[in-house]
Amino acid sequence: MNRIFNQLLNVKNTVVEDACIVDSPLRPEPVLEVRVRPRRGMLRCSRCGRKCSGYDRGGGARRWRHQDFGCWRVELVAAMPRVDCPKCGVVVARVPWAEPGSRFTRDFEAECAWLMTVANQKTVGGFLHIAWRTAGDIAHRVAERLGTVMPSPFDGLTAIGVDETSYRKGHTYLTVVVDHERHRVIWAHDGYGKDVFSLFFKALTPEQRASIKVVTGDGARWIDSCVAEHCPNAERVLDGFHIVSWMSDALDKVRKRLWNQARHDGDENAAKRMRGVRYAVLKNPGDLTDRQEEAFESLRDTDPKGQLYRAWQLKELLRTLFKHPIGQATTELNRWVFRASHSRIPEIVELAKKIRRRRPDILRTIRLGYSNARLEAFNNRIKVTIRMAYGFHHVDNLIALVMLRCGGLDIRLPQPAI
């Protein structure tokens, strides 16, 4: 019987001594207790892993939650001795079935982590009968364990993307770095800004930093200064989506100014029409609804000076700029800057100064063909993960779940040992 349980547990270097069902009124459900012990010669320090001599028999039995057998909850019970480590002192001996400090076996944690990548909070908690806060701690341990056995994600980097995303109210952000070539998240850290992004480069060796040729991101100056300091040979690429978003923000400011001006002048019809094109001017022409197209038809009549219509035309010219070859795009960008700076629309004139200042970066974006589209897609998955991680009490557990879902870690369900 003990031999059968030894195979069912699927734990190496472990001896099953006994198994029994415990039905106690102190427990919410019956438990299958399996008494185990490590094989002889397995006494190691739980902190540094070196072989040590025994110190005493320990302070009593310890329990670890294992994978369920059908509808039965399984717990491993072992009286673990303490060892005398010359480096760490007297500590509890390491067990072959669980990580130090964990009350769950490695197989249980692997099953929980895999389930967290494909299911929601209610499914994980209901299926495994654990608290969501406990699942966050498990995700942290599994992510660290998988990260140590996989090749370094920083080797062979050539093109990376950086962006920040909010994960809690009160302007609390998470900085994320993506590998464009291997399509995965390679680094994440709490906060944003130059000091946080510098931590990523400090984690790289000089050879790994030298291999980076392209860094994509929005127009934040802290990205520019950090790249110039740590990767002076890398080319800084602005994301086309953010460049167009600058124009969309300026276009919306023009509409708001004209709308407030119409309300101030008492022109209710003009104010109503201006409010009706609020979303139409920001969308692509092919995505307009019939109602928005009708409102857009009256756009020229809405503003006698044609400011909003001319601003919309400049937005469309800037949006299509990234589809041209680099030679044509250079000419079109010069023409756009000239038209925008002479448009006599205050918001567009101010934007033209910014576009002129970032002109080399924009042309580099068109020439290299990189964008932050993949990082924006990862941001959507990260935001879903943030909603899943609601209830985690530490940001490290959130980052671990992000790495499990988006970091390319080789997470698998436990397999029988052959």
Tab-separated table of C-alpha atoms in Angstrom:
chain	number	residue	atom	x	y	z
A	1	MET	CA	0.000	0.000	0.000
A	2	ASN	CA	2.776	2.420	0.908
A	3	ARG	CA	4.453	1.666	-2.422
A	4	ILE	CA	1.273	2.590	-4.303
A	5	PHE	CA	0.979	5.870	-2.401
A	6	ASN	CA	4.614	6.587	-3.127
A	7	GLN	CA	3.860	6.409	-6.868
A	8	LEU	CA	0.616	8.375	-6.558
A	9	LEU	CA	2.291	11.235	-4.703
A	10	ASN	CA	4.818	11.575	-7.521
A	11	VAL	CA	7.479	13.051	-5.188
A	12	LYS	CA	11.111	12.066	-5.648
A	13	ASN	CA	13.437	11.080	-2.788
A	14	THR	CA	10.476	10.507	-0.480
A	15	VAL	CA	9.429	7.452	1.531
A	16	VAL	CA	5.772	6.899	2.460
A	17	GLU	CA	5.451	5.472	5.953
A	18	ASP	CA	1.678	5.426	6.470
A	19	ALA	CA	-1.610	6.805	5.161
A	20	CYS	CA	-4.924	7.287	6.945
A	21	ILE	CA	-8.159	9.280	6.702
A	22	VAL	CA	-8.662	11.817	9.487
A	23	ASP	CA	-12.228	12.993	10.116
A	24	SER	CA	-12.057	15.518	12.924
A	25	PRO	CA	-14.745	17.996	14.035
A	26	LEU	CA	-12.007	20.651	14.023
A	27	ARG	CA	-11.655	20.272	10.244
A	28	PRO	CA	-14.279	21.360	7.711
A	29	GLU	CA	-13.768	18.180	5.671
A	30	PRO	CA	-12.053	14.773	5.970
A	31	VAL	CA	-8.352	14.759	5.100
A	32	LEU	CA	-6.157	12.007	3.728
A	33	GLU	CA	-2.973	12.259	5.778
A	34	VAL	CA	0.131	10.657	4.297
A	35	ARG	CA	3.089	10.352	6.644
A	36	VAL	CA	6.343	10.712	4.733
A	37	ARG	CA	10.043	11.261	5.306
A	38	PRO	CA	12.981	12.124	3.054
A	39	ARG	CA	15.313	9.318	2.039
A	40	ARG	CA	18.445	8.863	4.040
A	41	GLY	CA	21.331	11.108	3.177
A	42	MET	CA	18.980	13.957	2.152
A	43	LEU	CA	19.631	16.227	5.133
A	44	ARG	CA	20.335	19.657	3.666
A	45	CYS	CA	20.083	23.226	4.853
A	46	SER	CA	16.761	24.781	3.841
A	47	ARG	CA	18.457	28.140	3.143
A	48	CYS	CA	21.706	27.415	1.288
A	49	GLY	CA	21.085	23.785	0.247
A	50	ARG	CA	24.392	22.318	1.442
A	51	LYS	CA	24.575	18.909	3.109
A	52	CYS	CA	24.671	19.145	6.882
A	53	SER	CA	24.733	16.956	9.946
A	54	GLY	CA	21.601	16.504	12.014
A	55	TYR	CA	21.070	18.635	15.102
A	56	ASP	CA	17.866	17.249	16.641
A	57	ARG	CA	14.501	15.793	15.650
A	58	GLY	CA	12.795	19.152	15.374
A	59	GLY	CA	9.826	20.592	17.193
A	60	GLY	CA	7.088	18.288	15.979
A	61	ALA	CA	5.202	17.299	12.837
A	62	ARG	CA	4.782	19.674	9.879
A	63	ARG	CA	2.095	19.594	7.197
A	64	TRP	CA	2.089	20.387	3.476
A	65	ARG	CA	-0.969	20.585	1.247
A	66	HIS	CA	-0.687	18.274	-1.791
A	67	GLN	CA	-2.820	17.753	-4.884
A	68	ASP	CA	-6.234	16.311	-4.129
A	69	PHE	CA	-6.990	12.646	-4.750
A	70	GLY	CA	-10.388	12.931	-6.377
A	71	CYS	CA	-12.617	14.609	-3.786
A	72	TRP	CA	-10.181	13.977	-0.939
A	73	ARG	CA	-7.922	16.681	0.407
A	74	VAL	CA	-4.360	15.355	0.795
A	75	GLU	CA	-1.774	16.514	3.307
A	76	LEU	CA	1.780	15.299	3.724
A	77	VAL	CA	2.881	14.999	7.340
A	78	ALA	CA	6.513	14.699	8.363
A	79	ALA	CA	8.539	15.175	11.539
A	80	MET	CA	11.372	17.189	10.066
A	81	PRO	CA	14.674	17.328	11.949
A	82	ARG	CA	16.861	20.372	12.269
A	83	VAL	CA	20.382	20.539	10.878
A	84	ASP	CA	23.493	22.396	11.980
A	85	CYS	CA	24.673	24.414	8.975
A	86	PRO	CA	28.153	25.979	9.310
A	87	LYS	CA	26.905	28.994	7.327
A	88	CYS	CA	23.271	29.453	8.383
A	89	GLY	CA	23.313	27.939	11.866
A	90	VAL	CA	20.623	25.631	13.220
A	91	VAL	CA	17.705	25.535	10.749
A	92	VAL	CA	14.986	23.120	9.679
A	93	ALA	CA	16.130	20.587	7.096
A	94	ARG	CA	15.048	21.001	3.505
A	95	VAL	CA	12.304	18.705	2.224
A	96	PRO	CA	12.339	17.341	-1.348
A	97	TRP	CA	8.644	17.992	-1.953
A	98	ALA	CA	8.271	21.696	-1.076
A	99	GLU	CA	10.054	25.035	-1.139
A	100	PRO	CA	11.494	26.405	2.131
A	101	GLY	CA	8.869	28.357	4.035
A	102	SER	CA	5.972	27.009	1.973
A	103	ARG	CA	3.105	24.952	3.312
A	104	PHE	CA	2.275	23.534	-0.121
A	105	THR	CA	4.057	20.930	-2.211
A	106	ARG	CA	5.682	21.916	-5.498
A	107	ASP	CA	3.101	19.935	-7.482
A	108	PHE	CA	0.240	21.745	-5.774
A	109	GLU	CA	1.859	25.121	-6.429
A	110	ALA	CA	2.475	24.230	-10.076
A	111	GLU	CA	-1.181	23.249	-10.489
A	112	CYS	CA	-2.336	26.451	-8.797
A	113	ALA	CA	-0.036	28.676	-10.884
A	114	TRP	CA	-1.117	27.028	-14.141
A	115	LEU	CA	-4.767	27.450	-13.205
A	116	MET	CA	-4.191	31.132	-12.413
A	117	THR	CA	-2.993	31.710	-15.984
A	118	VAL	CA	-6.159	30.292	-17.578
A	119	ALA	CA	-8.948	30.894	-15.055
A	120	ASN	CA	-10.349	33.653	-12.869
A	121	GLN	CA	-10.193	34.196	-9.142
A	122	LYS	CA	-13.467	32.420	-8.359
A	123	THR	CA	-12.470	29.313	-10.316
A	124	VAL	CA	-9.030	29.032	-8.705
A	125	GLY	CA	-10.314	29.566	-5.188
A	126	GLY	CA	-13.297	27.255	-5.615
A	127	PHE	CA	-11.422	24.445	-7.326
A	128	LEU	CA	-8.390	24.381	-5.011
A	129	HIS	CA	-10.130	25.617	-1.823
A	130	ILE	CA	-7.537	28.297	-1.075
A	131	ALA	CA	-7.729	32.014	-0.394
A	132	TRP	CA	-6.835	34.358	-3.248
A	133	ARG	CA	-4.191	36.017	-1.089
A	134	THR	CA	-2.558	32.603	-0.651
A	135	ALA	CA	-2.678	32.072	-4.426
A	136	GLY	CA	-0.704	35.301	-4.864
A	137	ASP	CA	2.089	34.031	-2.629
A	138	ILE	CA	2.130	30.770	-4.611
A	139	ALA	CA	2.420	32.685	-7.894
A	140	HIS	CA	5.420	34.569	-6.504
A	141	ARG	CA	7.244	31.373	-5.517
A	142	VAL	CA	6.475	29.567	-8.777
A	143	ALA	CA	7.593	32.521	-10.906
A	144	GLU	CA	10.897	32.707	-9.020
A	145	ARG	CA	11.409	28.949	-9.315
A	146	LEU	CA	10.733	28.911	-13.050
A	147	GLY	CA	12.908	31.978	-13.595
A	148	THR	CA	15.940	30.289	-12.066
A	149	VAL	CA	15.800	27.244	-14.359
A	150	MET	CA	15.137	29.125	-17.603
A	151	PRO	CA	17.750	30.981	-19.677
A	152	SER	CA	18.143	34.628	-18.802
A	153	PRO	CA	15.486	36.742	-20.593
A	154	PHE	CA	18.090	39.495	-20.962
A	155	ASP	CA	20.341	37.482	-23.296
A	156	GLY	CA	20.146	38.363	-26.984
A	157	LEU	CA	18.038	41.501	-26.593
A	158	THR	CA	17.959	43.661	-29.717
A	159	ALA	CA	14.672	45.599	-29.551
A	160	ILE	CA	12.749	46.409	-26.389
A	161	GLY	CA	9.661	48.453	-25.582
A	162	VAL	CA	8.897	50.273	-22.326
A	163	ASP	CA	5.650	51.664	-20.994
A	164	GLU	CA	3.890	52.243	-17.696
A	165	THR	CA	0.386	51.162	-16.723
A	166	SER	CA	-1.659	52.041	-13.654
A	167	TYR	CA	-2.627	49.213	-11.338
A	168	ARG	CA	-4.219	51.041	-8.407
A	169	LYS	CA	-6.043	54.285	-7.784
A	170	GLY	CA	-3.929	57.270	-6.848
A	171	HIS	CA	-1.487	57.297	-9.762
A	172	THR	CA	0.226	54.039	-8.811
A	173	TYR	CA	2.021	52.652	-11.844
A	174	LEU	CA	3.846	49.570	-13.021
A	175	THR	CA	6.744	49.904	-15.495
A	176	VAL	CA	6.869	47.050	-18.013
A	177	VAL	CA	9.619	46.137	-20.504
A	178	VAL	CA	8.823	43.889	-23.501
A	179	ASP	CA	11.126	41.972	-25.845
A	180	HIS	CA	9.876	42.759	-29.370
A	181	GLU	CA	11.648	39.819	-30.982
A	182	ARG	CA	10.488	37.070	-28.603
A	183	HIS	CA	7.088	38.642	-27.887
A	184	ARG	CA	7.122	38.478	-24.101
A	185	VAL	CA	7.420	40.596	-20.972
A	186	ILE	CA	10.963	40.386	-19.596
A	187	TRP	CA	10.868	42.838	-16.682
A	188	ALA	CA	8.353	44.703	-14.526
A	189	HIS	CA	8.737	46.931	-11.500
A	190	ASP	CA	6.601	49.042	-9.224
A	191	GLY	CA	6.613	52.772	-10.065
A	192	TYR	CA	7.715	54.724	-13.134
A	193	GLY	CA	10.263	57.307	-14.138
A	194	LYS	CA	13.986	57.435	-14.794
A	195	ASP	CA	14.993	55.930	-11.443
A	196	VAL	CA	12.751	52.885	-11.969
A	197	PHE	CA	13.745	52.347	-15.615
A	198	SER	CA	17.412	52.623	-14.615
A	199	LEU	CA	16.922	49.570	-12.392
A	200	PHE	CA	16.252	47.527	-15.527
A	201	PHE	CA	19.540	48.547	-17.149
A	202	LYS	CA	21.421	47.957	-13.891
A	203	ALA	CA	20.153	44.359	-13.908
A	204	LEU	CA	21.863	43.836	-17.297
A	205	THR	CA	25.509	43.111	-17.930
A	206	PRO	CA	27.513	45.515	-20.147
A	207	GLU	CA	27.327	42.959	-22.988
A	208	GLN	CA	23.546	42.685	-22.663
A	209	ARG	CA	23.136	46.469	-22.709
A	210	ALA	CA	25.384	46.744	-25.771
A	211	SER	CA	23.223	44.267	-27.717
A	212	ILE	CA	20.136	46.522	-27.475
A	213	LYS	CA	19.755	48.436	-30.738
A	214	VAL	CA	16.189	49.790	-30.544
A	215	VAL	CA	14.124	51.135	-27.627
A	216	THR	CA	10.475	51.968	-28.304
A	217	GLY	CA	8.126	53.937	-26.091
A	218	ASP	CA	6.043	57.065	-25.839
A	219	GLY	CA	7.492	60.577	-25.814
A	220	ALA	CA	8.354	60.631	-22.092
A	221	ARG	CA	11.615	62.440	-21.486
A	222	TRP	CA	12.659	60.064	-18.705
A	223	ILE	CA	12.845	57.303	-21.328
A	224	ASP	CA	15.060	59.473	-23.549
A	225	SER	CA	17.463	60.401	-20.757
A	226	CYS	CA	17.679	56.851	-19.413
A	227	VAL	CA	18.394	55.352	-22.851
A	228	ALA	CA	21.009	58.023	-23.575
A	229	GLU	CA	22.750	57.244	-20.282
A	230	HIS	CA	22.729	53.444	-20.323
A	231	CYS	CA	22.413	52.551	-24.045
A	232	PRO	CA	23.947	55.427	-26.012
A	233	ASN	CA	24.220	53.297	-29.158
A	234	ALA	CA	20.531	52.297	-29.146
A	235	GLU	CA	18.094	54.118	-31.429
A	236	ARG	CA	15.145	55.736	-29.669
A	237	VAL	CA	11.863	55.041	-31.481
A	238	LEU	CA	8.623	56.863	-30.757
A	239	ASP	CA	5.422	54.913	-31.027
A	240	GLY	CA	3.176	56.040	-33.884
A	241	PHE	CA	0.088	55.478	-31.751
A	242	HIS	CA	1.270	58.017	-29.175
A	243	ILE	CA	2.250	60.529	-31.848
A	244	VAL	CA	-1.254	60.410	-33.311
A	245	SER	CA	-2.686	60.597	-29.776
A	246	TRP	CA	-0.889	63.948	-29.359
A	247	MET	CA	-2.816	65.210	-32.343
A	248	SER	CA	-6.075	63.712	-31.067
A	249	ASP	CA	-5.641	65.492	-27.742
A	250	ALA	CA	-4.947	68.793	-29.504
A	251	LEU	CA	-7.973	68.248	-31.755
A	252	ASP	CA	-10.220	67.663	-28.750
A	253	LYS	CA	-8.888	70.849	-27.128
A	254	VAL	CA	-9.814	72.780	-30.280
A	255	ARG	CA	-13.338	71.347	-30.175
A	256	LYS	CA	-13.769	72.191	-26.480
A	257	ARG	CA	-12.578	75.758	-27.020
A	258	LEU	CA	-14.975	76.291	-29.921
A	259	TRP	CA	-17.817	74.663	-27.989
A	260	ASN	CA	-17.265	76.930	-24.967
A	261	GLN	CA	-17.009	79.932	-27.271
A	262	ALA	CA	-20.347	79.062	-28.909
A	263	ARG	CA	-21.989	78.666	-25.505
A	264	HIS	CA	-20.544	81.987	-24.368
A	265	ASP	CA	-21.899	83.704	-27.517
A	266	GLY	CA	-25.320	82.145	-26.977
A	267	ASP	CA	-25.249	80.148	-30.221
A	268	GLU	CA	-27.075	77.037	-29.023
A	269	ASN	CA	-27.210	75.429	-32.473
A	270	ALA	CA	-23.446	75.712	-32.983
A	271	ALA	CA	-22.812	74.414	-29.462
A	272	LYS	CA	-25.122	71.455	-30.078
A	273	ARG	CA	-23.447	70.581	-33.384
A	274	MET	CA	-20.012	70.952	-31.802
A	275	ARG	CA	-21.004	68.556	-29.047
A	276	GLY	CA	-22.377	66.118	-31.629
A	277	VAL	CA	-19.004	65.683	-33.341
A	278	ARG	CA	-17.157	64.990	-30.099
A	279	TYR	CA	-16.359	61.375	-31.012
A	280	ALA	CA	-16.604	61.706	-34.785
A	281	VAL	CA	-13.507	63.921	-35.107
A	282	LEU	CA	-11.411	61.468	-33.086
A	283	LYS	CA	-12.352	58.320	-34.998
A	284	ASN	CA	-10.981	57.125	-38.320
A	285	PRO	CA	-13.248	57.983	-41.266
A	286	GLY	CA	-13.964	54.319	-41.986
A	287	ASP	CA	-15.132	53.687	-38.411
A	288	LEU	CA	-17.824	56.378	-38.304
A	289	THR	CA	-21.431	55.403	-37.712
A	290	ASP	CA	-24.220	56.794	-39.924
A	291	ARG	CA	-25.193	59.296	-37.273
A	292	GLN	CA	-21.609	60.438	-36.826
A	293	GLU	CA	-21.209	60.826	-40.589
A	294	GLU	CA	-24.261	63.093	-40.669
A	295	ALA	CA	-22.837	65.178	-37.828
A	296	PHE	CA	-19.510	65.273	-39.610
A	297	GLU	CA	-21.138	66.580	-42.799
A	298	SER	CA	-22.210	69.685	-40.922
A	299	LEU	CA	-18.758	70.236	-39.474
A	300	ARG	CA	-17.855	73.031	-41.876
A	301	ASP	CA	-21.027	74.922	-41.034
A	302	THR	CA	-20.409	74.485	-37.323
A	303	ASP	CA	-17.308	76.678	-37.289
A	304	PRO	CA	-17.284	79.653	-39.701
A	305	LYS	CA	-13.470	79.849	-39.657
A	306	GLY	CA	-13.141	76.126	-40.308
A	307	GLN	CA	-10.705	75.603	-37.444
A	308	LEU	CA	-12.076	72.240	-36.340
A	309	TYR	CA	-12.322	70.913	-39.890
A	310	ARG	CA	-8.767	72.008	-40.733
A	311	ALA	CA	-7.498	70.481	-37.488
A	312	TRP	CA	-9.235	67.214	-38.392
A	313	GLN	CA	-7.560	67.255	-41.815
A	314	LEU	CA	-4.152	67.672	-40.171
A	315	LYS	CA	-4.937	64.750	-37.871
A	316	GLU	CA	-5.703	62.496	-40.833
A	317	LEU	CA	-2.547	63.594	-42.666
A	318	LEU	CA	-0.452	62.775	-39.600
A	319	ARG	CA	-2.151	59.402	-39.161
A	320	THR	CA	-1.480	58.327	-42.758
A	321	LEU	CA	2.103	59.599	-42.572
A	322	PHE	CA	3.337	56.333	-41.045
A	323	LYS	CA	2.138	54.296	-44.044
A	324	HIS	CA	4.480	56.035	-46.509
A	325	PRO	CA	8.065	55.049	-47.394
A	326	ILE	CA	10.741	56.999	-45.580
A	327	GLY	CA	11.497	59.295	-48.540
A	328	GLN	CA	7.884	60.293	-49.091
A	329	ALA	CA	7.263	60.460	-45.340
A	330	THR	CA	10.092	62.995	-44.925
A	331	THR	CA	8.525	65.290	-47.494
A	332	GLU	CA	5.026	64.842	-46.066
A	333	LEU	CA	6.238	65.522	-42.520
A	334	ASN	CA	7.913	68.782	-43.575
A	335	ARG	CA	4.719	69.803	-45.361
A	336	TRP	CA	2.624	68.894	-42.304
A	337	VAL	CA	4.811	70.944	-39.942
A	338	PHE	CA	4.582	73.945	-42.286
A	339	ARG	CA	0.780	73.726	-42.548
A	340	ALA	CA	0.313	73.174	-38.813
A	341	SER	CA	2.617	76.029	-37.773
A	342	HIS	CA	0.761	78.411	-40.146
A	343	SER	CA	-2.743	77.201	-39.306
A	344	ARG	CA	-3.364	80.022	-36.780
A	345	ILE	CA	-4.973	77.454	-34.480
A	346	PRO	CA	-3.237	77.883	-31.090
A	347	GLU	CA	-3.420	74.223	-30.073
A	348	ILE	CA	-2.121	72.981	-33.419
A	349	VAL	CA	0.667	75.580	-33.559
A	350	GLU	CA	1.857	74.415	-30.144
A	351	LEU	CA	1.779	70.790	-31.286
A	352	ALA	CA	3.746	71.686	-34.432
A	353	LYS	CA	6.606	72.895	-32.211
A	354	LYS	CA	6.644	69.545	-30.432
A	355	ILE	CA	6.529	67.592	-33.715
A	356	ARG	CA	9.381	69.690	-35.122
A	357	ARG	CA	11.444	69.011	-32.007
A	358	ARG	CA	10.828	65.235	-32.232
A	359	ARG	CA	11.150	65.103	-36.029
A	360	PRO	CA	14.294	62.859	-36.051
A	361	ASP	CA	12.607	60.382	-33.711
A	362	ILE	CA	9.459	60.280	-35.848
A	363	LEU	CA	11.422	59.640	-39.030
A	364	ARG	CA	13.413	56.943	-37.231
A	365	THR	CA	10.144	55.295	-36.252
A	366	ILE	CA	9.022	55.212	-39.890
A	367	ARG	CA	12.408	53.982	-41.125
A	368	LEU	CA	12.791	51.128	-38.643
A	369	GLY	CA	9.156	50.065	-38.679
A	370	TYR	CA	8.991	49.373	-34.927
A	371	SER	CA	6.057	50.397	-32.798
A	372	ASN	CA	4.703	49.862	-29.328
A	373	ALA	CA	1.656	48.054	-30.685
A	374	ARG	CA	2.789	44.772	-29.125
A	375	LEU	CA	3.395	46.503	-25.802
A	376	GLU	CA	-0.033	48.125	-25.981
A	377	ALA	CA	-1.501	44.660	-26.573
A	378	PHE	CA	0.429	43.393	-23.556
A	379	ASN	CA	-0.968	46.334	-21.586
A	380	ASN	CA	-4.474	45.027	-22.265
A	381	ARG	CA	-3.472	41.596	-20.921
A	382	ILE	CA	-1.732	43.250	-17.988
A	383	LYS	CA	-4.853	45.260	-17.159
A	384	VAL	CA	-6.868	42.030	-17.221
A	385	THR	CA	-4.249	40.470	-14.935
A	386	ILE	CA	-4.477	43.477	-12.605
A	387	ARG	CA	-8.225	42.967	-12.324
A	388	MET	CA	-7.598	39.268	-11.635
A	389	ALA	CA	-5.022	40.137	-8.975
A	390	TYR	CA	-7.467	42.271	-7.002
A	391	GLY	CA	-6.948	41.209	-3.394
A	392	PHE	CA	-3.194	40.649	-3.567
A	393	HIS	CA	-1.549	42.483	-0.676
A	394	HIS	CA	1.838	42.938	-2.318
A	395	VAL	CA	2.829	44.258	-5.716
A	396	ASP	CA	5.464	41.508	-6.086
A	397	ASN	CA	2.662	38.938	-6.311
A	398	LEU	CA	1.008	41.018	-9.034
A	399	ILE	CA	4.292	41.194	-10.970
A	400	ALA	CA	4.713	37.432	-10.561
A	401	LEU	CA	1.246	36.832	-12.040
A	402	VAL	CA	2.092	39.174	-14.934
A	403	MET	CA	5.261	37.180	-15.621
A	404	LEU	CA	3.352	33.884	-15.467
A	405	ARG	CA	0.767	35.105	-17.969
A	406	CYS	CA	2.945	37.247	-20.261
A	407	GLY	CA	6.583	36.403	-19.516
A	408	GLY	CA	6.953	33.225	-21.534
A	409	LEU	CA	7.681	31.094	-18.463
A	410	ASP	CA	7.434	27.371	-19.152
A	411	ILE	CA	4.681	26.598	-16.677
A	412	ARG	CA	3.182	23.117	-16.913
A	413	LEU	CA	0.898	20.872	-14.954
A	414	PRO	CA	2.660	18.211	-12.860
A	415	GLN	CA	3.579	15.142	-14.877
A	416	PRO	CA	4.163	11.569	-13.597
A	417	ALA	CA	7.807	10.793	-13.022
A	418	ILE	CA	9.095	8.209	-15.521
